[in-house]
Structures are given as structure tokens and as C-alpha cells.
Amino acid sequence: QVQLVESGGGLVQAGGSLRLSCAASGSMFSIVSMGWYREFPGKPRDLVASITRDGVTTYKDSVKGRFTISGDNAKNTVHLQMNGLKPEDSAVYYCNLDYCLTPTCDYSDYSRGDYWGQGTQVTVSS
């Protein structure tokens, strides 16, 4: 069983900062990547930023230069530092874990998995 513990959401004024953290634990062979997605009411969940175990990062264009994702492989933890927050960043943020259960690491034989955190609310007031 895999678990994700998210922390760091909250209310902040425009221009402020928040730091989201997500810690993974449980039965895993290895982690492929971890990331943060956000969901607006009535819209699909959308990638904000992700980082692979090798440190390769991906960012949504609208957060580049404002958000920074970092990972701690030893602690299976990912952090999202969000600076220069805007009201349009207000959403529920979800941590995502892409992991391997065995060395095969293949979705087709269920040796690779995808897991979501419970979500944390980020609200940016104008």
C-alpha cells in the first residue's frame, strides 16, 4: 500500500509565497517521478510541475519563473515552492506519484502504478 502525505496549502495574498510538500511511503520498488497538479472547478486536473528521480523537471508555462519543484530522493519527498502567487493560481493542488512495484515497471502488467494525494487548497486573494 502506498501513501502520500501532503502539506503546505493555505490562504495568501497576491504576490505572496507558499510551499507545498508531499511525502511518499509504502511498498514501492522505486519512484519514477513525483509532481503537483491542480484542479479548477469543472476543469480537468492539470500538471503544474513534476520532477523525475534523476532531477528532470517539467513546468506549466504559466508558472515558469515563479514556481520551483525540488525532490529529496532519500526521503521520497517533493516540494513545490510557489512565489509571486496570483489569484488565478487558486485551486486544489494534488500530489502525484508515478512508481514502480517491481524492476519490470510496466503499466501493462501492473508493475507500475500511479497514485494521488488527497489534495490541498491554495487560495490567493487579490
PDB file of N, CA and C in Angstrom, residues 5-42:
ATOM      1  N   VAL A   5       1.424  11.969   1.797  1.00  0.00           N
ATOM      2  CA  VAL A   5       1.019  12.954   2.792  1.00  0.00           C
ATOM      3  C   VAL A   5       1.391  14.325   2.272  1.00  0.00           C
ATOM      4  N   GLU A   6       0.374  15.142   2.053  1.00  0.00           N
ATOM      5  CA  GLU A   6       0.560  16.489   1.517  1.00  0.00           C
ATOM      6  C   GLU A   6       0.477  17.510   2.641  1.00  0.00           C
ATOM      7  N   SER A   7       1.186  18.607   2.471  1.00  0.00           N
ATOM      8  CA  SER A   7       1.098  19.696   3.442  1.00  0.00           C
ATOM      9  C   SER A   7       1.455  21.011   2.766  1.00  0.00           C
ATOM     10  N   GLY A   8       1.034  22.111   3.382  1.00  0.00           N
ATOM     11  CA  GLY A   8       1.503  23.424   2.957  1.00  0.00           C
ATOM     12  C   GLY A   8       0.513  24.317   2.256  1.00  0.00           C
ATOM     13  N   GLY A   9      -0.691  23.863   2.003  1.00  0.00           N
ATOM     14  CA  GLY A   9      -1.659  24.746   1.356  1.00  0.00           C
ATOM     15  C   GLY A   9      -2.135  25.824   2.314  1.00  0.00           C
ATOM     16  N   GLY A  10      -2.963  26.743   1.796  1.00  0.00           N
ATOM     17  CA  GLY A  10      -3.490  27.786   2.660  1.00  0.00           C
ATOM     18  C   GLY A  10      -3.912  29.010   1.897  1.00  0.00           C
ATOM     19  N   LEU A  11      -4.094  30.084   2.648  1.00  0.00           N
ATOM     20  CA  LEU A  11      -4.535  31.362   2.100  1.00  0.00           C
ATOM     21  C   LEU A  11      -3.381  32.354   2.128  1.00  0.00           C
ATOM     22  N   VAL A  12      -3.179  33.039   1.014  1.00  0.00           N
ATOM     23  CA  VAL A  12      -2.096  34.014   0.923  1.00  0.00           C
ATOM     24  C   VAL A  12      -2.550  35.163   0.032  1.00  0.00           C
ATOM     25  N   GLN A  13      -1.979  36.320   0.252  1.00  0.00           N
ATOM     26  CA  GLN A  13      -2.293  37.461  -0.602  1.00  0.00           C
ATOM     27  C   GLN A  13      -1.516  37.372  -1.905  1.00  0.00           C
ATOM     28  N   ALA A  14      -2.040  38.017  -2.924  1.00  0.00           N
ATOM     29  CA  ALA A  14      -1.360  38.060  -4.215  1.00  0.00           C
ATOM     30  C   ALA A  14       0.063  38.590  -4.038  1.00  0.00           C
ATOM     31  N   GLY A  15       0.995  37.924  -4.716  1.00  0.00           N
ATOM     32  CA  GLY A  15       2.395  38.272  -4.585  1.00  0.00           C
ATOM     33  C   GLY A  15       3.114  37.489  -3.503  1.00  0.00           C
ATOM     34  N   GLY A  16       2.369  36.780  -2.694  1.00  0.00           N
ATOM     35  CA  GLY A  16       2.956  36.016  -1.597  1.00  0.00           C
ATOM     36  C   GLY A  16       3.482  34.665  -2.043  1.00  0.00           C
ATOM     37  N   SER A  17       3.908  33.887  -1.053  1.00  0.00           N
ATOM     38  CA  SER A  17       4.526  32.586  -1.314  1.00  0.00           C
ATOM     39  C   SER A  17       3.910  31.502  -0.456  1.00  0.00           C
ATOM     40  N   LEU A  18       3.920  30.312  -0.987  1.00  0.00           N
ATOM     41  CA  LEU A  18       3.555  29.107  -0.242  1.00  0.00           C
ATOM     42  C   LEU A  18       4.483  27.987  -0.684  1.00  0.00           C
ATOM     43  N   ARG A  19       4.672  27.020   0.198  1.00  0.00           N
ATOM     44  CA  ARG A  19       5.493  25.860  -0.127  1.00  0.00           C
ATOM     45  C   ARG A  19       4.675  24.607   0.148  1.00  0.00           C
ATOM     46  N   LEU A  20       4.449  23.825  -0.901  1.00  0.00           N
ATOM     47  CA  LEU A  20       3.749  22.558  -0.767  1.00  0.00           C
ATOM     48  C   LEU A  20       4.762  21.431  -0.652  1.00  0.00           C
ATOM     49  N   SER A  21       4.445  20.465   0.203  1.00  0.00           N
ATOM     50  CA  SER A  21       5.306  19.292   0.349  1.00  0.00           C
ATOM     51  C   SER A  21       4.470  18.038   0.231  1.00  0.00           C
ATOM     52  N   CYS A  22       5.103  16.987  -0.260  1.00  0.00           N
ATOM     53  CA  CYS A  22       4.428  15.698  -0.415  1.00  0.00           C
ATOM     54  C   CYS A  22       5.430  14.601  -0.125  1.00  0.00           C
ATOM     55  N   ALA A  23       5.090  13.734   0.814  1.00  0.00           N
ATOM     56  CA  ALA A  23       5.961  12.631   1.197  1.00  0.00           C
ATOM     57  C   ALA A  23       5.305  11.310   0.844  1.00  0.00           C
ATOM     58  N   ALA A  24       6.038  10.454   0.152  1.00  0.00           N
ATOM     59  CA  ALA A  24       5.542   9.148  -0.252  1.00  0.00           C
ATOM     60  C   ALA A  24       6.126   8.063   0.643  1.00  0.00           C
ATOM     61  N   SER A  25       5.296   7.090   0.940  1.00  0.00           N
ATOM     62  CA  SER A  25       5.768   5.947   1.727  1.00  0.00           C
ATOM     63  C   SER A  25       4.984   4.710   1.312  1.00  0.00           C
ATOM     64  N   GLY A  26       5.479   3.538   1.724  1.00  0.00           N
ATOM     65  CA  GLY A  26       4.775   2.304   1.434  1.00  0.00           C
ATOM     66  C   GLY A  26       5.575   1.373   0.544  1.00  0.00           C
ATOM     67  N   SER A  27       4.866   0.411  -0.037  1.00  0.00           N
ATOM     68  CA  SER A  27       5.507  -0.647  -0.818  1.00  0.00           C
ATOM     69  C   SER A  27       5.796  -0.188  -2.243  1.00  0.00           C
ATOM     70  N   MET A  28       7.038   0.206  -2.464  1.00  0.00           N
ATOM     71  CA  MET A  28       7.473   0.638  -3.792  1.00  0.00           C
ATOM     72  C   MET A  28       8.852   0.066  -4.069  1.00  0.00           C
ATOM     73  N   PHE A  29       9.098  -0.297  -5.329  1.00  0.00           N
ATOM     74  CA  PHE A  29      10.447  -0.677  -5.716  1.00  0.00           C
ATOM     75  C   PHE A  29      11.272   0.582  -5.971  1.00  0.00           C
ATOM     76  N   SER A  30      10.675   1.524  -6.703  1.00  0.00           N
ATOM     77  CA  SER A  30      11.340   2.798  -6.977  1.00  0.00           C
ATOM     78  C   SER A  30      10.316   3.829  -7.425  1.00  0.00           C
ATOM     79  N   ILE A  31      10.731   5.077  -7.414  1.00  0.00           N
ATOM     80  CA  ILE A  31       9.885   6.170  -7.874  1.00  0.00           C
ATOM     81  C   ILE A  31      10.354   6.626  -9.256  1.00  0.00           C
ATOM     82  N   VAL A  32       9.406   6.776 -10.168  1.00  0.00           N
ATOM     83  CA  VAL A  32       9.725   7.300 -11.495  1.00  0.00           C
ATOM     84  C   VAL A  32       9.722   8.825 -11.458  1.00  0.00           C
ATOM     85  N   SER A  33       8.646   9.361 -10.912  1.00  0.00           N
ATOM     86  CA  SER A  33       8.548  10.815 -10.800  1.00  0.00           C
ATOM     87  C   SER A  33       7.506  11.177  -9.759  1.00  0.00           C
ATOM     88  N   MET A  34       7.570  12.418  -9.301  1.00  0.00           N
ATOM     89  CA  MET A  34       6.536  12.981  -8.440  1.00  0.00           C
ATOM     90  C   MET A  34       6.205  14.361  -8.986  1.00  0.00           C
ATOM     91  N   GLY A  35       4.992  14.767  -8.760  1.00  0.00           N
ATOM     92  CA  GLY A  35       4.613  16.067  -9.301  1.00  0.00           C
ATOM     93  C   GLY A  35       3.401  16.646  -8.614  1.00  0.00           C
ATOM     94  N   TRP A  36       3.071  17.855  -9.002  1.00  0.00           N
ATOM     95  CA  TRP A  36       1.898  18.553  -8.489  1.00  0.00           C
ATOM     96  C   TRP A  36       0.989  18.927  -9.659  1.00  0.00           C
ATOM     97  N   TYR A  37      -0.272  18.636  -9.478  1.00  0.00           N
ATOM     98  CA  TYR A  37      -1.311  19.000 -10.426  1.00  0.00           C
ATOM     99  C   TYR A  37      -2.287  19.921  -9.694  1.00  0.00           C
ATOM    100  N   ARG A  38      -3.064  20.656 -10.450  1.00  0.00           N
ATOM    101  CA  ARG A  38      -4.106  21.465  -9.816  1.00  0.00           C
ATOM    102  C   ARG A  38      -5.404  21.323 -10.584  1.00  0.00           C
ATOM    103  N   GLU A  39      -6.460  21.549  -9.854  1.00  0.00           N
ATOM    104  CA  GLU A  39      -7.787  21.345 -10.419  1.00  0.00           C
ATOM    105  C   GLU A  39      -8.660  22.546 -10.103  1.00  0.00           C
ATOM    106  N   PHE A  40      -9.222  23.135 -11.152  1.00  0.00           N
ATOM    107  CA  PHE A  40     -10.188  24.218 -11.009  1.00  0.00           C
ATOM    108  C   PHE A  40     -11.582  23.615 -11.126  1.00  0.00           C
ATOM    109  N   PRO A  41     -12.572  24.220 -10.484  1.00  0.00           N
ATOM    110  CA  PRO A  41     -13.928  23.661 -10.562  1.00  0.00           C
ATOM    111  C   PRO A  41     -14.388  23.478 -12.001  1.00  0.00           C
ATOM    112  N   GLY A  42     -14.827  22.271 -12.319  1.00  0.00           N
ATOM    113  CA  GLY A  42     -15.348  21.995 -13.651  1.00  0.00           C
ATOM    114  C   GLY A  42     -14.303  21.796 -14.724  1.00  0.00           C
TER     115      GLY A  42
END
